[in-house]
Amino acid sequence: MTLYIGREASKLWKRICAETSAESNLFIDNWKYIIAGFVFQYIHGVAARGVHYLHRPGPTLQDLGFFLLPELGQEKAYISETVFMFVFLSFFLWTFHPFVFKVKKFFTVQIWCRVLAYLVASQTLRIFTFYSTQLPGPNYHCRPGSKLATLPEPDGVLEVLVINFPQGVIYGCGDLIFSSHMIFTLVFVLTYQKYGTRRCIKQFGWSIAIIQSLLIVASRKHYTVDVVVAWYTVNLVVFFVDKRLPELSDRTNGSSLLLLPLSTKDKDNWTKEENHKLLNGNSVNPADRRPRSQSNGKNLEDVNINQVDTSMNSTP
């Protein structure tokens, strides 16, 4: 038993090291997109803080969701945030499973490039939307009489650029249409729908997205229109982004293994079979590497074999 555990641990460690090398090379090629995606998260936060200065509290608008769903109250507002954190952490951990599991469908760097593209496109539309029209916030801290409903005029630009995290994010007002929580939730669910493998988890993800929508409205954090607009906007954004960007490499059939040389110098020396062995935790035998130079589009090994067969057939 101890020997088995040691053997499996050794394979796991080799798999992690190989995956880290492969992902590092991909990150070197795509770091600009990933950094830009994370920088835009800050820009989105600054935009949400900026619209808070423009927010003017007023009577809560008539809303169908408020009429149909009972109000949870301030003491239960944490429920929707708990569900959101569960979705966020579960998706984050899932994107790093190629480092551990033998069967993998994508590279972590590539999946996050795609996810950040979804988020940036959706959040850009969101910024234009909530700056176009500011609605009176339905949340408790955004209602008339609350000290947090409006922000005093800033002393300078630096005050606007500094995001008071997490209080500034939790107690923001004015950034309503459309829900940022639903952007993240739907992007994660749609991504797993396309690149995940477990049908039960896909169904569970859609159920969680629906429950999250109801909890957001019941907590009075958003109007129903904010959630409804998020549902069809994010789906359309994901659809058109996928149309514009190339499809991610599918690692289940080994078609993407050409992306895995550990260095640029050795790029031409690695073959699909060797990379496949390495990622599965198996060592690569240098003696198995045979010359694979081509002549007229054919391997020299195949040409030599054909010549031998021809000479044998011509012998009386």
PDB file of C-alpha atoms in Angstrom:
ATOM      1  CA  MET A   1       0.000   0.000   0.000  1.00  0.00           C
ATOM      2  CA  THR A   2       2.810   2.403   0.898  1.00  0.00           C
ATOM      3  CA  LEU A   3       4.612   1.536  -2.344  1.00  0.00           C
ATOM      4  CA  TYR A   4       1.444   2.226  -4.346  1.00  0.00           C
ATOM      5  CA  ILE A   5       0.912   5.594  -2.678  1.00  0.00           C
ATOM      6  CA  GLY A   6       4.542   6.532  -3.282  1.00  0.00           C
ATOM      7  CA  ARG A   7       4.311   5.552  -6.947  1.00  0.00           C
ATOM      8  CA  GLU A   8       1.104   7.534  -7.473  1.00  0.00           C
ATOM      9  CA  ALA A   9       2.544  10.533  -5.632  1.00  0.00           C
ATOM     10  CA  SER A  10       5.581  10.433  -7.898  1.00  0.00           C
ATOM     11  CA  LYS A  11       3.359  10.365 -10.988  1.00  0.00           C
ATOM     12  CA  LEU A  12       1.284  13.239  -9.621  1.00  0.00           C
ATOM     13  CA  TRP A  13       4.380  15.315  -8.963  1.00  0.00           C
ATOM     14  CA  LYS A  14       5.686  14.679 -12.494  1.00  0.00           C
ATOM     15  CA  ARG A  15       2.287  15.625 -13.885  1.00  0.00           C
ATOM     16  CA  ILE A  16       2.238  18.869 -11.908  1.00  0.00           C
ATOM     17  CA  CYS A  17       5.771  19.756 -13.016  1.00  0.00           C
ATOM     18  CA  ALA A  18       5.018  19.007 -16.663  1.00  0.00           C
ATOM     19  CA  GLU A  19       1.780  20.964 -16.557  1.00  0.00           C
ATOM     20  CA  THR A  20       3.506  23.900 -14.882  1.00  0.00           C
ATOM     21  CA  SER A  21       6.122  23.979 -17.645  1.00  0.00           C
ATOM     22  CA  ALA A  22       3.485  23.843 -20.366  1.00  0.00           C
ATOM     23  CA  GLU A  23       1.302  26.482 -18.720  1.00  0.00           C
ATOM     24  CA  SER A  24       4.330  28.725 -18.173  1.00  0.00           C
ATOM     25  CA  ASN A  25       5.080  28.740 -21.880  1.00  0.00           C
ATOM     26  CA  LEU A  26       1.468  29.550 -22.649  1.00  0.00           C
ATOM     27  CA  PHE A  27       1.475  32.328 -20.066  1.00  0.00           C
ATOM     28  CA  ILE A  28       4.574  33.864 -21.666  1.00  0.00           C
ATOM     29  CA  ASP A  29       2.692  33.994 -24.966  1.00  0.00           C
ATOM     30  CA  ASN A  30      -0.586  35.276 -23.480  1.00  0.00           C
ATOM     31  CA  TRP A  31       0.400  37.317 -20.409  1.00  0.00           C
ATOM     32  CA  LYS A  32      -0.675  40.580 -22.035  1.00  0.00           C
ATOM     33  CA  TYR A  33      -4.269  39.385 -22.402  1.00  0.00           C
ATOM     34  CA  ILE A  34      -4.438  38.066 -18.845  1.00  0.00           C
ATOM     35  CA  ILE A  35      -2.927  41.212 -17.312  1.00  0.00           C
ATOM     36  CA  ALA A  36      -5.245  43.378 -19.418  1.00  0.00           C
ATOM     37  CA  GLY A  37      -8.231  41.369 -18.210  1.00  0.00           C
ATOM     38  CA  PHE A  38      -7.302  41.842 -14.559  1.00  0.00           C
ATOM     39  CA  VAL A  39      -6.556  45.534 -15.068  1.00  0.00           C
ATOM     40  CA  PHE A  40     -10.020  45.952 -16.540  1.00  0.00           C
ATOM     41  CA  GLN A  41     -11.482  44.515 -13.356  1.00  0.00           C
ATOM     42  CA  TYR A  42      -9.976  47.517 -11.584  1.00  0.00           C
ATOM     43  CA  ILE A  43     -11.345  49.866 -14.250  1.00  0.00           C
ATOM     44  CA  HIS A  44     -14.776  48.335 -13.772  1.00  0.00           C
ATOM     45  CA  GLY A  45     -14.490  48.904 -10.027  1.00  0.00           C
ATOM     46  CA  VAL A  46     -13.503  52.547 -10.530  1.00  0.00           C
ATOM     47  CA  ALA A  47     -16.450  53.047 -12.886  1.00  0.00           C
ATOM     48  CA  ALA A  48     -18.833  51.573 -10.302  1.00  0.00           C
ATOM     49  CA  ARG A  49     -17.404  53.868  -7.641  1.00  0.00           C
ATOM     50  CA  GLY A  50     -17.710  56.855  -9.958  1.00  0.00           C
ATOM     51  CA  VAL A  51     -21.408  56.283 -10.594  1.00  0.00           C
ATOM     52  CA  HIS A  52     -21.964  56.167  -6.832  1.00  0.00           C
ATOM     53  CA  TYR A  53     -21.175  59.893  -6.752  1.00  0.00           C
ATOM     54  CA  LEU A  54     -24.025  60.433  -9.234  1.00  0.00           C
ATOM     55  CA  HIS A  55     -26.548  58.301  -7.354  1.00  0.00           C
ATOM     56  CA  ARG A  56     -29.580  60.069  -5.947  1.00  0.00           C
ATOM     57  CA  PRO A  57     -31.710  57.999  -3.544  1.00  0.00           C
ATOM     58  CA  GLY A  58     -35.427  57.922  -4.111  1.00  0.00           C
ATOM     59  CA  PRO A  59     -38.541  55.774  -3.746  1.00  0.00           C
ATOM     60  CA  THR A  60     -38.089  52.145  -4.790  1.00  0.00           C
ATOM     61  CA  LEU A  61     -39.471  51.578  -8.267  1.00  0.00           C
ATOM     62  CA  GLN A  62     -42.379  49.263  -8.920  1.00  0.00           C
ATOM     63  CA  ASP A  63     -40.961  45.815  -9.646  1.00  0.00           C
ATOM     64  CA  LEU A  64     -42.601  42.512 -10.497  1.00  0.00           C
ATOM     65  CA  GLY A  65     -39.918  40.514  -8.715  1.00  0.00           C
ATOM     66  CA  PHE A  66     -40.410  42.512  -5.529  1.00  0.00           C
ATOM     67  CA  PHE A  67     -44.132  41.767  -5.738  1.00  0.00           C
ATOM     68  CA  LEU A  68     -43.675  37.996  -6.286  1.00  0.00           C
ATOM     69  CA  LEU A  69     -40.677  37.264  -4.035  1.00  0.00           C
ATOM     70  CA  PRO A  70     -40.778  37.848  -0.276  1.00  0.00           C
ATOM     71  CA  GLU A  71     -38.133  40.219   1.040  1.00  0.00           C
ATOM     72  CA  LEU A  72     -35.317  38.436   2.845  1.00  0.00           C
ATOM     73  CA  GLY A  73     -34.294  41.424   4.925  1.00  0.00           C
ATOM     74  CA  GLN A  74     -30.911  42.852   5.848  1.00  0.00           C
ATOM     75  CA  GLU A  75     -30.099  40.051   8.280  1.00  0.00           C
ATOM     76  CA  LYS A  76     -30.328  37.452   5.475  1.00  0.00           C
ATOM     77  CA  ALA A  77     -28.580  39.431   2.761  1.00  0.00           C
ATOM     78  CA  TYR A  78     -25.501  37.230   3.243  1.00  0.00           C
ATOM     79  CA  ILE A  79     -27.250  34.248   1.621  1.00  0.00           C
ATOM     80  CA  SER A  80     -26.870  35.484  -1.947  1.00  0.00           C
ATOM     81  CA  GLU A  81     -23.239  36.459  -1.291  1.00  0.00           C
ATOM     82  CA  THR A  82     -22.535  32.991   0.120  1.00  0.00           C
ATOM     83  CA  VAL A  83     -23.974  31.340  -2.986  1.00  0.00           C
ATOM     84  CA  PHE A  84     -21.925  33.628  -5.213  1.00  0.00           C
ATOM     85  CA  MET A  85     -18.690  32.856  -3.360  1.00  0.00           C
ATOM     86  CA  PHE A  86     -19.425  29.138  -3.663  1.00  0.00           C
ATOM     87  CA  VAL A  87     -19.827  29.492  -7.439  1.00  0.00           C
ATOM     88  CA  PHE A  88     -16.707  31.637  -7.749  1.00  0.00           C
ATOM     89  CA  LEU A  89     -14.424  29.375  -5.694  1.00  0.00           C
ATOM     90  CA  SER A  90     -15.752  26.187  -7.300  1.00  0.00           C
ATOM     91  CA  PHE A  91     -15.108  27.524 -10.795  1.00  0.00           C
ATOM     92  CA  PHE A  92     -11.675  28.858  -9.850  1.00  0.00           C
ATOM     93  CA  LEU A  93     -10.560  25.487  -8.496  1.00  0.00           C
ATOM     94  CA  TRP A  94     -12.001  23.655 -11.506  1.00  0.00           C
ATOM     95  CA  THR A  95      -9.923  25.730 -13.946  1.00  0.00           C
ATOM     96  CA  PHE A  96      -6.759  24.456 -12.236  1.00  0.00           C
ATOM     97  CA  HIS A  97      -7.677  20.772 -12.342  1.00  0.00           C
ATOM     98  CA  PRO A  98      -5.327  20.091 -15.338  1.00  0.00           C
ATOM     99  CA  PHE A  99      -2.439  20.379 -12.887  1.00  0.00           C
ATOM    100  CA  VAL A 100      -3.721  17.398 -10.906  1.00  0.00           C
ATOM    101  CA  PHE A 101      -5.917  15.134 -13.002  1.00  0.00           C
ATOM    102  CA  LYS A 102      -4.679  12.887 -15.770  1.00  0.00           C
ATOM    103  CA  VAL A 103      -7.656  13.488 -18.067  1.00  0.00           C
ATOM    104  CA  LYS A 104      -7.849  17.148 -19.065  1.00  0.00           C
ATOM    105  CA  LYS A 105      -9.659  19.071 -21.790  1.00  0.00           C
ATOM    106  CA  PHE A 106      -8.013  22.500 -21.798  1.00  0.00           C
ATOM    107  CA  PHE A 107      -5.073  24.557 -20.589  1.00  0.00           C
ATOM    108  CA  THR A 108      -5.660  26.780 -17.559  1.00  0.00           C
ATOM    109  CA  VAL A 109      -4.073  29.809 -19.228  1.00  0.00           C
ATOM    110  CA  GLN A 110      -6.269  29.443 -22.295  1.00  0.00           C
ATOM    111  CA  ILE A 111      -9.496  29.033 -20.322  1.00  0.00           C
ATOM    112  CA  TRP A 112      -8.790  32.166 -18.273  1.00  0.00           C
ATOM    113  CA  CYS A 113      -7.993  34.152 -21.416  1.00  0.00           C
ATOM    114  CA  ARG A 114     -11.423  33.187 -22.716  1.00  0.00           C
ATOM    115  CA  VAL A 115     -13.184  33.866 -19.396  1.00  0.00           C
ATOM    116  CA  LEU A 116     -11.578  37.301 -19.078  1.00  0.00           C
ATOM    117  CA  ALA A 117     -12.649  38.108 -22.638  1.00  0.00           C
ATOM    118  CA  TYR A 118     -16.248  37.282 -21.693  1.00  0.00           C
ATOM    119  CA  LEU A 119     -16.013  39.406 -18.546  1.00  0.00           C
ATOM    120  CA  VAL A 120     -14.416  42.423 -20.230  1.00  0.00           C
ATOM    121  CA  ALA A 121     -16.999  42.503 -23.023  1.00  0.00           C
ATOM    122  CA  SER A 122     -19.914  42.125 -20.588  1.00  0.00           C
ATOM    123  CA  GLN A 123     -18.560  44.665 -18.104  1.00  0.00           C
ATOM    124  CA  THR A 124     -17.937  47.201 -20.871  1.00  0.00           C
ATOM    125  CA  LEU A 125     -21.604  47.011 -21.829  1.00  0.00           C
ATOM    126  CA  ARG A 126     -22.525  47.254 -18.155  1.00  0.00           C
ATOM    127  CA  ILE A 127     -20.500  50.441 -17.661  1.00  0.00           C
ATOM    128  CA  PHE A 128     -22.164  52.134 -20.632  1.00  0.00           C
ATOM    129  CA  THR A 129     -25.564  51.004 -19.362  1.00  0.00           C
ATOM    130  CA  PHE A 130     -25.442  52.178 -15.751  1.00  0.00           C
ATOM    131  CA  TYR A 131     -23.873  55.496 -16.723  1.00  0.00           C
ATOM    132  CA  SER A 132     -26.652  56.075 -19.246  1.00  0.00           C
ATOM    133  CA  THR A 133     -29.419  55.976 -16.623  1.00  0.00           C
ATOM    134  CA  GLN A 134     -29.067  56.033 -12.843  1.00  0.00           C
ATOM    135  CA  LEU A 135     -31.950  54.384 -11.030  1.00  0.00           C
ATOM    136  CA  PRO A 136     -32.650  54.837  -7.305  1.00  0.00           C
ATOM    137  CA  GLY A 137     -31.036  51.858  -5.623  1.00  0.00           C
ATOM    138  CA  PRO A 138     -33.374  49.309  -4.013  1.00  0.00           C
ATOM    139  CA  ASN A 139     -30.749  48.047  -1.547  1.00  0.00           C
ATOM    140  CA  TYR A 140     -31.121  49.088   2.073  1.00  0.00           C
ATOM    141  CA  HIS A 141     -28.002  51.251   2.191  1.00  0.00           C
ATOM    142  CA  CYS A 142     -29.064  53.050  -1.018  1.00  0.00           C
ATOM    143  CA  ARG A 143     -32.471  54.212   0.205  1.00  0.00           C
ATOM    144  CA  PRO A 144     -33.318  57.720   1.405  1.00  0.00           C
ATOM    145  CA  GLY A 145     -32.008  58.407   4.892  1.00  0.00           C
ATOM    146  CA  SER A 146     -28.963  56.164   4.624  1.00  0.00           C
ATOM    147  CA  LYS A 147     -25.564  57.823   5.005  1.00  0.00           C
ATOM    148  CA  LEU A 148     -24.156  55.455   2.388  1.00  0.00           C
ATOM    149  CA  ALA A 149     -26.746  56.337  -0.278  1.00  0.00           C
ATOM    150  CA  THR A 150     -24.617  59.210  -1.597  1.00  0.00           C
ATOM    151  CA  LEU A 151     -20.933  59.993  -1.501  1.00  0.00           C
ATOM    152  CA  PRO A 152     -19.600  63.464  -0.734  1.00  0.00           C
ATOM    153  CA  GLU A 153     -17.913  65.326  -3.545  1.00  0.00           C
ATOM    154  CA  PRO A 154     -14.377  63.971  -3.911  1.00  0.00           C
ATOM    155  CA  ASP A 155     -11.429  66.152  -3.013  1.00  0.00           C
ATOM    156  CA  GLY A 156      -9.507  64.989  -6.042  1.00  0.00           C
ATOM    157  CA  VAL A 157      -9.140  62.393  -8.741  1.00  0.00           C
ATOM    158  CA  LEU A 158      -7.077  60.145  -6.491  1.00  0.00           C
ATOM    159  CA  GLU A 159     -10.022  59.676  -4.140  1.00  0.00           C
ATOM    160  CA  VAL A 160     -12.117  58.344  -7.005  1.00  0.00           C
ATOM    161  CA  LEU A 161      -9.369  56.035  -8.236  1.00  0.00           C
ATOM    162  CA  VAL A 162      -8.823  54.415  -4.845  1.00  0.00           C
ATOM    163  CA  ILE A 163     -11.350  51.608  -4.377  1.00  0.00           C
ATOM    164  CA  ASN A 164     -12.295  50.984  -0.758  1.00  0.00           C
ATOM    165  CA  PHE A 165     -12.319  47.186  -0.957  1.00  0.00           C
ATOM    166  CA  PRO A 166     -14.439  45.402   0.079  1.00  0.00           C
ATOM    167  CA  GLN A 167     -16.695  48.042   1.673  1.00  0.00           C
ATOM    168  CA  GLY A 168     -16.750  50.136  -1.491  1.00  0.00           C
ATOM    169  CA  VAL A 169     -17.855  47.137  -3.515  1.00  0.00           C
ATOM    170  CA  ILE A 170     -20.436  45.789  -1.076  1.00  0.00           C
ATOM    171  CA  TYR A 171     -22.019  49.159  -0.302  1.00  0.00           C
ATOM    172  CA  GLY A 172     -22.025  50.623  -3.805  1.00  0.00           C
ATOM    173  CA  CYS A 173     -25.066  52.347  -5.289  1.00  0.00           C
ATOM    174  CA  GLY A 174     -26.109  53.329  -8.795  1.00  0.00           C
ATOM    175  CA  ASP A 175     -24.444  50.513 -10.749  1.00  0.00           C
ATOM    176  CA  LEU A 176     -27.655  48.583 -11.295  1.00  0.00           C
ATOM    177  CA  ILE A 177     -28.244  47.662 -14.931  1.00  0.00           C
ATOM    178  CA  PHE A 178     -27.105  45.007 -15.195  1.00  0.00           C
ATOM    179  CA  SER A 179     -26.098  42.782 -12.290  1.00  0.00           C
ATOM    180  CA  SER A 180     -22.364  42.193 -11.920  1.00  0.00           C
ATOM    181  CA  HIS A 181     -22.983  39.121  -9.776  1.00  0.00           C
ATOM    182  CA  MET A 182     -24.987  37.591 -12.606  1.00  0.00           C
ATOM    183  CA  ILE A 183     -22.262  38.422 -15.123  1.00  0.00           C
ATOM    184  CA  PHE A 184     -19.735  36.345 -13.208  1.00  0.00           C
ATOM    185  CA  THR A 185     -22.209  33.573 -12.416  1.00  0.00           C
ATOM    186  CA  LEU A 186     -23.416  33.174 -15.999  1.00  0.00           C
ATOM    187  CA  VAL A 187     -19.909  33.406 -17.479  1.00  0.00           C
ATOM    188  CA  PHE A 188     -18.745  30.629 -15.165  1.00  0.00           C
ATOM    189  CA  VAL A 189     -21.780  28.437 -15.850  1.00  0.00           C
ATOM    190  CA  LEU A 190     -21.576  28.948 -19.619  1.00  0.00           C
ATOM    191  CA  THR A 191     -17.855  28.196 -19.606  1.00  0.00           C
ATOM    192  CA  TYR A 192     -18.364  24.934 -17.758  1.00  0.00           C
ATOM    193  CA  GLN A 193     -21.295  24.133 -20.040  1.00  0.00           C
ATOM    194  CA  LYS A 194     -18.913  24.240 -22.990  1.00  0.00           C
ATOM    195  CA  TYR A 195     -15.674  22.912 -21.539  1.00  0.00           C
ATOM    196  CA  GLY A 196     -16.856  20.829 -18.593  1.00  0.00           C
ATOM    197  CA  THR A 197     -17.420  17.092 -18.805  1.00  0.00           C
ATOM    198  CA  ARG A 198     -19.893  16.216 -16.038  1.00  0.00           C
ATOM    199  CA  ARG A 199     -23.521  16.533 -17.093  1.00  0.00           C
ATOM    200  CA  CYS A 200     -24.799  16.545 -13.509  1.00  0.00           C
ATOM    201  CA  ILE A 201     -22.529  19.490 -12.649  1.00  0.00           C
ATOM    202  CA  LYS A 202     -23.771  21.393 -15.696  1.00  0.00           C
ATOM    203  CA  GLN A 203     -27.366  20.918 -14.583  1.00  0.00           C
ATOM    204  CA  PHE A 204     -26.424  21.875 -11.032  1.00  0.00           C
ATOM    205  CA  GLY A 205     -24.701  25.007 -12.319  1.00  0.00           C
ATOM    206  CA  TRP A 206     -27.792  26.207 -14.169  1.00  0.00           C
ATOM    207  CA  SER A 207     -29.900  25.518 -11.087  1.00  0.00           C
ATOM    208  CA  ILE A 208     -27.519  27.593  -8.967  1.00  0.00           C
ATOM    209  CA  ALA A 209     -27.692  30.431 -11.523  1.00  0.00           C
ATOM    210  CA  ILE A 210     -31.496  30.482 -11.280  1.00  0.00           C
ATOM    211  CA  ILE A 211     -31.390  30.365  -7.474  1.00  0.00           C
ATOM    212  CA  GLN A 212     -28.812  33.168  -7.457  1.00  0.00           C
ATOM    213  CA  SER A 213     -31.095  35.298  -9.633  1.00  0.00           C
ATOM    214  CA  LEU A 214     -34.005  34.843  -7.243  1.00  0.00           C
ATOM    215  CA  LEU A 215     -31.854  35.540  -4.183  1.00  0.00           C
ATOM    216  CA  ILE A 216     -30.511  38.791  -5.660  1.00  0.00           C
ATOM    217  CA  VAL A 217     -34.038  40.083  -6.241  1.00  0.00           C
ATOM    218  CA  ALA A 218     -35.307  38.787  -2.876  1.00  0.00           C
ATOM    219  CA  SER A 219     -32.390  40.525  -1.138  1.00  0.00           C
ATOM    220  CA  ARG A 220     -33.385  43.757  -2.922  1.00  0.00           C
ATOM    221  CA  LYS A 221     -29.850  44.175  -4.236  1.00  0.00           C
ATOM    222  CA  HIS A 222     -31.100  44.671  -7.784  1.00  0.00           C
ATOM    223  CA  TYR A 223     -34.311  45.233  -9.655  1.00  0.00           C
ATOM    224  CA  THR A 224     -35.650  42.330 -11.671  1.00  0.00           C
ATOM    225  CA  VAL A 225     -34.721  44.105 -14.906  1.00  0.00           C
ATOM    226  CA  ASP A 226     -31.057  44.083 -13.848  1.00  0.00           C
ATOM    227  CA  VAL A 227     -31.108  40.295 -13.604  1.00  0.00           C
ATOM    228  CA  VAL A 228     -33.186  39.737 -16.741  1.00  0.00           C
ATOM    229  CA  VAL A 229     -30.918  41.944 -18.865  1.00  0.00           C
ATOM    230  CA  ALA A 230     -27.871  40.085 -17.527  1.00  0.00           C
ATOM    231  CA  TRP A 231     -29.316  36.723 -18.593  1.00  0.00           C
ATOM    232  CA  TYR A 232     -29.704  37.538 -22.272  1.00  0.00           C
ATOM    233  CA  THR A 233     -26.784  39.984 -22.546  1.00  0.00           C
ATOM    234  CA  VAL A 234     -24.151  37.623 -21.141  1.00  0.00           C
ATOM    235  CA  ASN A 235     -25.419  34.747 -23.278  1.00  0.00           C
ATOM    236  CA  LEU A 236     -25.180  36.906 -26.397  1.00  0.00           C
ATOM    237  CA  VAL A 237     -21.732  38.182 -25.422  1.00  0.00           C
ATOM    238  CA  VAL A 238     -20.425  34.653 -24.947  1.00  0.00           C
ATOM    239  CA  PHE A 239     -21.942  33.594 -28.260  1.00  0.00           C
ATOM    240  CA  PHE A 240     -20.347  36.433 -30.264  1.00  0.00           C
ATOM    241  CA  VAL A 241     -16.989  36.246 -28.473  1.00  0.00           C
ATOM    242  CA  ASP A 242     -16.795  32.543 -29.309  1.00  0.00           C
ATOM    243  CA  LYS A 243     -17.569  33.397 -32.916  1.00  0.00           C
ATOM    244  CA  ARG A 244     -14.738  35.909 -33.075  1.00  0.00           C
ATOM    245  CA  LEU A 245     -12.061  33.986 -31.182  1.00  0.00           C
ATOM    246  CA  PRO A 246     -10.518  30.686 -32.310  1.00  0.00           C
ATOM    247  CA  GLU A 247     -11.705  27.529 -30.612  1.00  0.00           C
ATOM    248  CA  LEU A 248      -9.649  26.334 -27.667  1.00  0.00           C
ATOM    249  CA  SER A 249      -7.464  23.293 -28.174  1.00  0.00           C
ATOM    250  CA  ASP A 250      -9.088  20.045 -27.076  1.00  0.00           C
ATOM    251  CA  ARG A 251      -6.568  18.025 -25.089  1.00  0.00           C
ATOM    252  CA  THR A 252      -8.692  14.901 -24.786  1.00  0.00           C
ATOM    253  CA  ASN A 253      -7.625  13.634 -28.223  1.00  0.00           C
ATOM    254  CA  GLY A 254      -4.030  14.891 -28.038  1.00  0.00           C
ATOM    255  CA  SER A 255      -4.512  17.399 -30.866  1.00  0.00           C
ATOM    256  CA  SER A 256      -3.113  20.279 -28.781  1.00  0.00           C
ATOM    257  CA  LEU A 257       0.077  18.628 -27.625  1.00  0.00           C
ATOM    258  CA  LEU A 258       2.191  20.600 -30.078  1.00  0.00           C
ATOM    259  CA  LEU A 259       1.789  23.491 -27.618  1.00  0.00           C
ATOM    260  CA  LEU A 260       3.813  21.699 -24.971  1.00  0.00           C
ATOM    261  CA  PRO A 261       7.563  21.937 -25.730  1.00  0.00           C
ATOM    262  CA  LEU A 262       9.323  23.038 -22.575  1.00  0.00           C
ATOM    263  CA  SER A 263      11.482  25.621 -24.333  1.00  0.00           C
ATOM    264  CA  THR A 264      11.661  27.339 -27.699  1.00  0.00           C
ATOM    265  CA  LYS A 265      14.987  25.681 -28.409  1.00  0.00           C
ATOM    266  CA  ASP A 266      13.539  22.205 -28.017  1.00  0.00           C
ATOM    267  CA  LYS A 267      10.292  22.952 -29.823  1.00  0.00           C
ATOM    268  CA  ASP A 268      11.190  20.923 -32.904  1.00  0.00           C
ATOM    269  CA  ASN A 269      12.480  17.964 -30.883  1.00  0.00           C
ATOM    270  CA  TRP A 270       9.283  17.128 -29.069  1.00  0.00           C
ATOM    271  CA  THR A 271       6.633  14.922 -30.592  1.00  0.00           C
ATOM    272  CA  LYS A 272       3.017  14.383 -29.723  1.00  0.00           C
ATOM    273  CA  GLU A 273       3.728  10.987 -28.217  1.00  0.00           C
ATOM    274  CA  GLU A 274       6.477  12.326 -25.955  1.00  0.00           C
ATOM    275  CA  ASN A 275       4.366  15.207 -24.694  1.00  0.00           C
ATOM    276  CA  HIS A 276       1.464  12.855 -24.099  1.00  0.00           C
ATOM    277  CA  LYS A 277       3.657  10.596 -21.992  1.00  0.00           C
ATOM    278  CA  LEU A 278       5.058  13.523 -20.046  1.00  0.00           C
ATOM    279  CA  LEU A 279       1.684  15.032 -19.201  1.00  0.00           C
ATOM    280  CA  ASN A 280       0.412  11.660 -18.060  1.00  0.00           C
ATOM    281  CA  GLY A 281       3.214  11.400 -15.531  1.00  0.00           C
ATOM    282  CA  ASN A 282       5.311   8.911 -17.511  1.00  0.00           C
ATOM    283  CA  SER A 283       8.966   9.434 -18.260  1.00  0.00           C
ATOM    284  CA  VAL A 284      10.207   9.831 -21.813  1.00  0.00           C
ATOM    285  CA  ASN A 285      12.947   7.518 -22.936  1.00  0.00           C
ATOM    286  CA  PRO A 286      15.539   9.416 -24.977  1.00  0.00           C
ATOM    287  CA  ALA A 287      16.314   6.201 -26.835  1.00  0.00           C
ATOM    288  CA  ASP A 288      12.813   6.298 -28.309  1.00  0.00           C
ATOM    289  CA  ARG A 289      13.591   9.497 -30.180  1.00  0.00           C
ATOM    290  CA  ARG A 290      14.370   8.573 -33.751  1.00  0.00           C
ATOM    291  CA  PRO A 291      15.069  10.978 -36.617  1.00  0.00           C
ATOM    292  CA  ARG A 292      11.858  12.072 -38.268  1.00  0.00           C
ATOM    293  CA  SER A 293      13.180  14.169 -41.130  1.00  0.00           C
ATOM    294  CA  GLN A 294      10.946  14.337 -44.171  1.00  0.00           C
ATOM    295  CA  SER A 295      11.587  13.866 -47.859  1.00  0.00           C
ATOM    296  CA  ASN A 296       8.880  14.874 -50.338  1.00  0.00           C
ATOM    297  CA  GLY A 297       6.326  14.897 -47.526  1.00  0.00           C
ATOM    298  CA  LYS A 298       7.179  11.335 -46.353  1.00  0.00           C
ATOM    299  CA  ASN A 299       9.137  10.112 -43.394  1.00  0.00           C
ATOM    300  CA  LEU A 300      12.538   8.656 -44.233  1.00  0.00           C
ATOM    301  CA  GLU A 301      11.718   5.628 -42.115  1.00  0.00           C
ATOM    302  CA  ASP A 302       8.701   4.916 -44.281  1.00  0.00           C
ATOM    303  CA  VAL A 303      10.754   5.384 -47.447  1.00  0.00           C
ATOM    304  CA  ASN A 304      13.404   2.938 -46.243  1.00  0.00           C
ATOM    305  CA  ILE A 305      10.781   0.349 -45.351  1.00  0.00           C
ATOM    306  CA  ASN A 306       9.173   0.666 -48.768  1.00  0.00           C
ATOM    307  CA  GLN A 307      12.558   0.215 -50.465  1.00  0.00           C
ATOM    308  CA  VAL A 308      13.248  -2.954 -48.482  1.00  0.00           C
ATOM    309  CA  ASP A 309       9.826  -4.379 -49.354  1.00  0.00           C
ATOM    310  CA  THR A 310      10.408  -3.607 -53.066  1.00  0.00           C
ATOM    311  CA  SER A 311      13.802  -5.311 -53.121  1.00  0.00           C
ATOM    312  CA  MET A 312      12.424  -8.397 -51.391  1.00  0.00           C
ATOM    313  CA  ASN A 313       9.555  -8.693 -53.834  1.00  0.00           C
ATOM    314  CA  SER A 314      11.904  -8.420 -56.802  1.00  0.00           C
ATOM    315  CA  THR A 315      14.151 -11.255 -55.551  1.00  0.00           C
ATOM    316  CA  PRO A 316      13.490 -14.565 -57.457  1.00  0.00           C
TER     317      PRO A 316
END
